[in-house]
Coordinates of C-alpha atoms in Angstrom, one line a residue:
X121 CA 5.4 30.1 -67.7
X122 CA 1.5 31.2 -67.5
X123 CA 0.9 28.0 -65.0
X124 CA 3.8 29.9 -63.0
X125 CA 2.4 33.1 -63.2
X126 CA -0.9 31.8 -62.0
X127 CA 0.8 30.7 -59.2
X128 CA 2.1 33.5 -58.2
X129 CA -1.1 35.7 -58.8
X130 CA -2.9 33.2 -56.2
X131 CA -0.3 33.6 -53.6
X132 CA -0.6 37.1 -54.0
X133 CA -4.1 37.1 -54.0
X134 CA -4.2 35.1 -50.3
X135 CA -1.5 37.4 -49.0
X136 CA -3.2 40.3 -49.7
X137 CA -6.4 38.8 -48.2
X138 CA -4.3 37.6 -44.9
X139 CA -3.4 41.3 -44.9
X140 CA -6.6 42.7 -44.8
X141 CA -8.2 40.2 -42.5
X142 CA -6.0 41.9 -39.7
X143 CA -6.1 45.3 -40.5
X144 CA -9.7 45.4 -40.4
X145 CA -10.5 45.4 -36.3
X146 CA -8.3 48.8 -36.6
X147 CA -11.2 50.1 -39.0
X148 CA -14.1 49.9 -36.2
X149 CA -14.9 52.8 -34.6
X150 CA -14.9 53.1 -31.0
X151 CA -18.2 52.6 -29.6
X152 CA -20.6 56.1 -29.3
X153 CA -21.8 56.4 -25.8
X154 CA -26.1 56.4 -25.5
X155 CA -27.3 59.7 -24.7
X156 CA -30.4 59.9 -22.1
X157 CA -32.9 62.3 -22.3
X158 CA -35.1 61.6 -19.4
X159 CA -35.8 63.7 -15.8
X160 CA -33.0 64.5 -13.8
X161 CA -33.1 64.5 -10.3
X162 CA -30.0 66.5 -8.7
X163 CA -29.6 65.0 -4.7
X164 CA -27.2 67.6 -3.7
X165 CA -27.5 71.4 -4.4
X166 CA -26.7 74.7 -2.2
X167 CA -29.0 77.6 -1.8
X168 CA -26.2 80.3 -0.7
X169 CA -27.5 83.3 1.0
X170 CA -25.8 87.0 1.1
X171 CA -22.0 87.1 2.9
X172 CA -21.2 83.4 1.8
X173 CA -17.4 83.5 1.2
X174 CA -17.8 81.9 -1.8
X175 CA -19.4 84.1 -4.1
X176 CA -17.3 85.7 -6.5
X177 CA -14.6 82.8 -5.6
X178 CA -12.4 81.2 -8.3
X179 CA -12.5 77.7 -8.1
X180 CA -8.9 75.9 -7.6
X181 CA -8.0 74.0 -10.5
X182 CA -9.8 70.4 -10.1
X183 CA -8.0 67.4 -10.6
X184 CA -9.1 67.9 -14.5
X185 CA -6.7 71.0 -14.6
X186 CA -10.3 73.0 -14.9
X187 CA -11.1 76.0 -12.6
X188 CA -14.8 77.7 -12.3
X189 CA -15.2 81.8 -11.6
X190 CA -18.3 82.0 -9.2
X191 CA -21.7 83.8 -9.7
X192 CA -21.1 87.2 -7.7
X193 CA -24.4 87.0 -5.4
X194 CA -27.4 85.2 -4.4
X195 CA -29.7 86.5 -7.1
X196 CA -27.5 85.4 -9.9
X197 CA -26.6 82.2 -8.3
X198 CA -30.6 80.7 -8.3
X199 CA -31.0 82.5 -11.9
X200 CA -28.3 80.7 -13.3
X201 CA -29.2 77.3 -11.0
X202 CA -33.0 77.6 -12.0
X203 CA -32.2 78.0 -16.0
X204 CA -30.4 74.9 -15.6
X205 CA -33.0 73.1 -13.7
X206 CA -35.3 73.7 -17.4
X207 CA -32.2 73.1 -19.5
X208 CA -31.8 69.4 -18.5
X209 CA -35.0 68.5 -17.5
X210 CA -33.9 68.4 -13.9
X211 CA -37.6 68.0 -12.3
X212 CA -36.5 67.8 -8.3
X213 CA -33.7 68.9 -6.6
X214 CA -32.4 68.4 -3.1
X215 CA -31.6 71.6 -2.2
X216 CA -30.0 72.8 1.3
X217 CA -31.2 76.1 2.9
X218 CA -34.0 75.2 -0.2
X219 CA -36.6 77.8 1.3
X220 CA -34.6 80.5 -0.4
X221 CA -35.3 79.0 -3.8
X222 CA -38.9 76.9 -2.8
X223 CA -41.5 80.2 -3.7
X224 CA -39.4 79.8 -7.3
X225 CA -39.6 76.6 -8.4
X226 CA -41.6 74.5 -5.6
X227 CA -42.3 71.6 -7.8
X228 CA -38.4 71.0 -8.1
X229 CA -37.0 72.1 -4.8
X230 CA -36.9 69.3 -1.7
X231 CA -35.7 71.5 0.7
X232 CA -32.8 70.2 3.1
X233 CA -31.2 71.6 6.0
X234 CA -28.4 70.1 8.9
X235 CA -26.6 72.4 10.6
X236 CA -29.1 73.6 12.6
X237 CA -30.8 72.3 16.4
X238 CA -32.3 69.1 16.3
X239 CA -35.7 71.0 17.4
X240 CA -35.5 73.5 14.7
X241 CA -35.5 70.8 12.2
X242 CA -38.5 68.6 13.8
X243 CA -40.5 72.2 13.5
X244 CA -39.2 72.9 9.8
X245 CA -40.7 69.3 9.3
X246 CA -44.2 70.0 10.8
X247 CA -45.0 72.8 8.9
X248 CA -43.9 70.6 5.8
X249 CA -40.5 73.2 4.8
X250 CA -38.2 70.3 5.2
X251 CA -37.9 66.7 3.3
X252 CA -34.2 66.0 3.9
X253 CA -31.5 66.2 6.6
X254 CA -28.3 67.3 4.9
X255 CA -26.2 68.3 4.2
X256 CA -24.3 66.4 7.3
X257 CA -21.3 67.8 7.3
X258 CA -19.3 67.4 10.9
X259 CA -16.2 66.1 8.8
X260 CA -15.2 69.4 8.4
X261 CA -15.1 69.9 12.5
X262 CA -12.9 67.1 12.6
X263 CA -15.7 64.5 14.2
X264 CA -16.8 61.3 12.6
X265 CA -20.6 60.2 12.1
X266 CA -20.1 57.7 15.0
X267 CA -19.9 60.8 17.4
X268 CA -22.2 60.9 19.9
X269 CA -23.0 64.5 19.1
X270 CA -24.6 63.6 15.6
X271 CA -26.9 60.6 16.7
X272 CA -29.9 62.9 17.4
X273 CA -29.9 63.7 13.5
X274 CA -30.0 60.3 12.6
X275 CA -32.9 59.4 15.0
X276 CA -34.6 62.2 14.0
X277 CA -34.4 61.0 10.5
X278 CA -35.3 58.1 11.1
X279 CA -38.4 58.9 13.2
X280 CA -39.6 61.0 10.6
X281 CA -39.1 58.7 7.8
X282 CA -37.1 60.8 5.8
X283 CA -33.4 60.7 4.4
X284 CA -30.0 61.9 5.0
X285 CA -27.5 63.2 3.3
X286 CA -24.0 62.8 4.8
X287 CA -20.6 64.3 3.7
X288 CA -17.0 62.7 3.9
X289 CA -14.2 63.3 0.9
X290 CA -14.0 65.4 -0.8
X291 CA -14.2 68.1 1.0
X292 CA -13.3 71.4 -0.7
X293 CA -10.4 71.7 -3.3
X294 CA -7.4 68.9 -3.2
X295 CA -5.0 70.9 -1.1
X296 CA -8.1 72.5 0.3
X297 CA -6.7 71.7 4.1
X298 CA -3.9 74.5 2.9
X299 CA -5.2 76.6 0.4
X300 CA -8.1 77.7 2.9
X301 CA -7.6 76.9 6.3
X302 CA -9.8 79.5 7.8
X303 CA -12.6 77.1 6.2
X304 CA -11.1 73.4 5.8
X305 CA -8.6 73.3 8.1
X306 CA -10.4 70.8 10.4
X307 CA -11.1 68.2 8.2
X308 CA -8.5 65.4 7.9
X309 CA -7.8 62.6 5.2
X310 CA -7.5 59.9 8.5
X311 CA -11.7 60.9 9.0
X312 CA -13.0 59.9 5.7
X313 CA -13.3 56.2 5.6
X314 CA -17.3 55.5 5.1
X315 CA -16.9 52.6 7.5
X316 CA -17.8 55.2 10.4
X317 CA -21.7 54.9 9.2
X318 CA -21.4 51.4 9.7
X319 CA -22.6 51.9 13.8
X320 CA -25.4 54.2 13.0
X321 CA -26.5 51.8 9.7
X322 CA -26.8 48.7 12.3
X323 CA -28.3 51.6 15.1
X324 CA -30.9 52.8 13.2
X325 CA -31.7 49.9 10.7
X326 CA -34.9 52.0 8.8
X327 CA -32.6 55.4 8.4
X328 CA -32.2 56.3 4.5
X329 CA -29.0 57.5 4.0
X330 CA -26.7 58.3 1.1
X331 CA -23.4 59.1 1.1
X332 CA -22.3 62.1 -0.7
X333 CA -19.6 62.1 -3.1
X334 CA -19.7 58.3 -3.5
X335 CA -17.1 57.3 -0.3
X336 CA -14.6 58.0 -3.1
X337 CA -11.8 56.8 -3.1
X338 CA -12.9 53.9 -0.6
X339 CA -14.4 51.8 -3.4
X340 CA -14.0 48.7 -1.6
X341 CA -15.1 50.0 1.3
X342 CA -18.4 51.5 0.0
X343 CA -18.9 47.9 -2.1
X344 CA -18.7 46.6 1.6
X345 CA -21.3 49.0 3.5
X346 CA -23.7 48.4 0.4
X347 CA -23.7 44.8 0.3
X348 CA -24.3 44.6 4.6
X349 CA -26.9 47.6 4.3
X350 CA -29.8 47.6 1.7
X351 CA -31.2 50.6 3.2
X352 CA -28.2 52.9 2.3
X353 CA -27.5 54.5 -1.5
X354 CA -24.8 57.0 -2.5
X355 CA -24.1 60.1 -4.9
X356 CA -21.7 60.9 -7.3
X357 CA -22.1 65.0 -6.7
X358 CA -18.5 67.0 -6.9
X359 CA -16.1 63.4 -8.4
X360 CA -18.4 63.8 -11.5
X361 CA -16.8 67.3 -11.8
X362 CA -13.2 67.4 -9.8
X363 CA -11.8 64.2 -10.3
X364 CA -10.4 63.1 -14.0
X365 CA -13.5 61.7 -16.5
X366 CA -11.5 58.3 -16.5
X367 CA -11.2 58.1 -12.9
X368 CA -14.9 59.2 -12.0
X369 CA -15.9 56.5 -15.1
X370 CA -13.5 53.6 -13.0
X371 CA -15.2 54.4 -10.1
X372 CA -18.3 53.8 -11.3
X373 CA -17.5 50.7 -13.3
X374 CA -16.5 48.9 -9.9
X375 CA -19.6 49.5 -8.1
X376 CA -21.9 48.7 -11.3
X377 CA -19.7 45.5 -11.6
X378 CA -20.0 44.6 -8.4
X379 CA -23.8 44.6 -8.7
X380 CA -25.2 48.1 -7.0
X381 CA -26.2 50.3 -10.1
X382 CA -29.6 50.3 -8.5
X383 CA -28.0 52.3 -5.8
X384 CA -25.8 55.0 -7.2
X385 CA -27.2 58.3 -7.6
X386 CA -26.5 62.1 -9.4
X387 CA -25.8 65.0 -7.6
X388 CA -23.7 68.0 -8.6
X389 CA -22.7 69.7 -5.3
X390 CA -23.4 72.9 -6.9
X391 CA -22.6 75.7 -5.1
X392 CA -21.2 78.9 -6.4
X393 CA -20.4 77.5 -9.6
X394 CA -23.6 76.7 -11.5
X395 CA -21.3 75.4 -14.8
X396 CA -20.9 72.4 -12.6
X397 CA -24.1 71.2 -13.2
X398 CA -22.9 71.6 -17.3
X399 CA -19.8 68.9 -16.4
X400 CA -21.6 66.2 -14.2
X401 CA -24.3 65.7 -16.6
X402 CA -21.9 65.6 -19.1
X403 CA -19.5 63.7 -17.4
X404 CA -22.5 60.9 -16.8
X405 CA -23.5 60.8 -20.5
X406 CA -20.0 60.6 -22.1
X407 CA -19.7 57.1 -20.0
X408 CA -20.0 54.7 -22.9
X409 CA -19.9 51.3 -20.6
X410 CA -23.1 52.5 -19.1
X411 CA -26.6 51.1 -21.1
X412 CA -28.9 53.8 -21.3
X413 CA -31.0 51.8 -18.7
X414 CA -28.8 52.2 -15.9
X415 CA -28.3 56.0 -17.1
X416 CA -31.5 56.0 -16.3
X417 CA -31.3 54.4 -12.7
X418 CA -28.5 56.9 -12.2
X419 CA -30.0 59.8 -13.5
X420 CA -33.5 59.5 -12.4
X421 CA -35.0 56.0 -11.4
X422 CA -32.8 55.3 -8.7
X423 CA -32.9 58.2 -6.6
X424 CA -36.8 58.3 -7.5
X425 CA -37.0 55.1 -5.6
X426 CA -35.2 56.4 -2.6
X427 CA -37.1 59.6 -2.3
X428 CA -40.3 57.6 -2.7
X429 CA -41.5 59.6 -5.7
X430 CA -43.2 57.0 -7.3
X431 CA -45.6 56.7 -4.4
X432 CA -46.3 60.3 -4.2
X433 CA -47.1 60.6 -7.8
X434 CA -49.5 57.6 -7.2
X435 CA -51.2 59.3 -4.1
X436 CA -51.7 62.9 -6.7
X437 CA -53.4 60.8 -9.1

């Protein structure tokens, strides 16, 4: 009887062990994404000045179901956009129409202007009140980078060694195209497709360009244009805010995967809606696939490198 009970105590004994021994990998705790804490540098900001229709504009809701009440004028807009430059160590800033904010903050602000002639912008260079062409924006006109009409910009970039910023999708709220057609009703789906830079890439072979907004959803696409073209990065600014946190995190997976982390680069888009800022930071550091290395390279080092930072900082000392 006892060798029978013994027995029965062993095979109890293993069960309860074979038990255990599968239960455990449903104890460990999903891993914690790495917080960085390093400079920022934000490639795509606005400087609105007084009559913008936005101000005072409710943002649609995003793709996240989330919707944004904008600041109600100009002064409030760089007060809350400045405070946030401090808050997250954001220590330069491409900034378009960035005179209006350079007296305030001139060790942040690179100022960037586009829409504007060709001649304007060569003098805005001279006297040293312009460092970027953007934002390039003729998408919302309806007419692709390949136009003849924007090949002076490029040239003019090029010639003066400095980058450009240039706008596809998104463009405005989804539904935008409806919900304000007074403003987006030129733009069209059909006119997104970052293969239209391929022409001025092979053109002008020493332009710096990024793509704003990543070329989402063109991921294959963009993997494409960055493999044939070394000299051309992109930013994440407005899908690190408007489209879902898992889709803006898939997104970025593909092209890290596919071997161009050294390429990608934050932006917010801010515009009227400084709390933007708050989510694409946020929306960055919650991405627990990515080391705290190529946070970095996202965050800082990568767009450091395209700017040409390091050399300036090299020329100060």
């Amino acid at each position: 009887m006892n060798r029978f009970l013994s027995m029965i105590l062993i095979g109890s004994s293993i069960l309860m062990i074979g038990c255990r021994s599968t239960t455990e990998p449903d104890k460990k705790k999903s891993k914690e994404p790495i917080e960085y804490k390093g400079p920022i540098i934000d490639m795509h900001i606005h400087a609105f000045g007084e009559g913008n229709p936005l101000f005072g504009l409710t943002h649609p809701p995003t793709l996240r179901g989330e919707t944004y009440e904008g600041v109600s004028s100009p002064d409030e807009l760089k007060k809350e956009v400045l405070e946030r430059f401090t808050k997250y160590n954001i220590v330069k800033a491409v900034v378009t129409d960035g005179m209006r904010w350079y007296d305030d903050a001139p060790s942040t602000v690179l100022i960037a202007n586009a829409n504007q002639p060709v001649d304007s912008l060569r003098k805005q260079f001279e006297k040293g009140k312009l460092q970027v062409i953007g934002e390039m924006s003729p998408f919302y006109a309806g007419i692709t980078a390949d136009d003849p009409s924007q090949e002076p910009y490029f040239a003019l970039a090029e010639e003066l060694g400095i980058p450009v910023g240039f706008h596809i999708l998104p463009g405005g709220p989804n539904n935008g195209i409806h919900l304000m057609p007074e403003m987006l009703g030129g733009m069209r789906a059909y006119n997104a497709n970052p293969m239209q830079l391929e022409e001025v890439l092979v053109k002008y072979p020493n332009l710096k360009l990024y793509i704003m907004h990543g070329g989402w959803p063109y991921v294959d696409d963009v993997k494409a244009l960055l493999y044939a073209h070394s000299n051309l990065y992109v930013d994440i600014a407005v899908i690190n805010w408007v489209l879902p946190e898992e889709e803006l995190h898939r997104y970025l997976k593909a092209l890290i995967k596919s071997g161009f982390g050294d390429r990608i680069m934050y932006g917010s888009d801010q515009m009227v809606w400084p709390q933007t800022i708050d989510v694409g930071i946020k929306t960055i550091q919650s991405a627990d696939f990515l080391t705290l290395e190529q946070k970095e390279d996202i965050f800082y080092g990568n767009a450091s490198r395209f700017l040409n930072l390091e050399k300036e900082e090299e020329s100060e000392e």
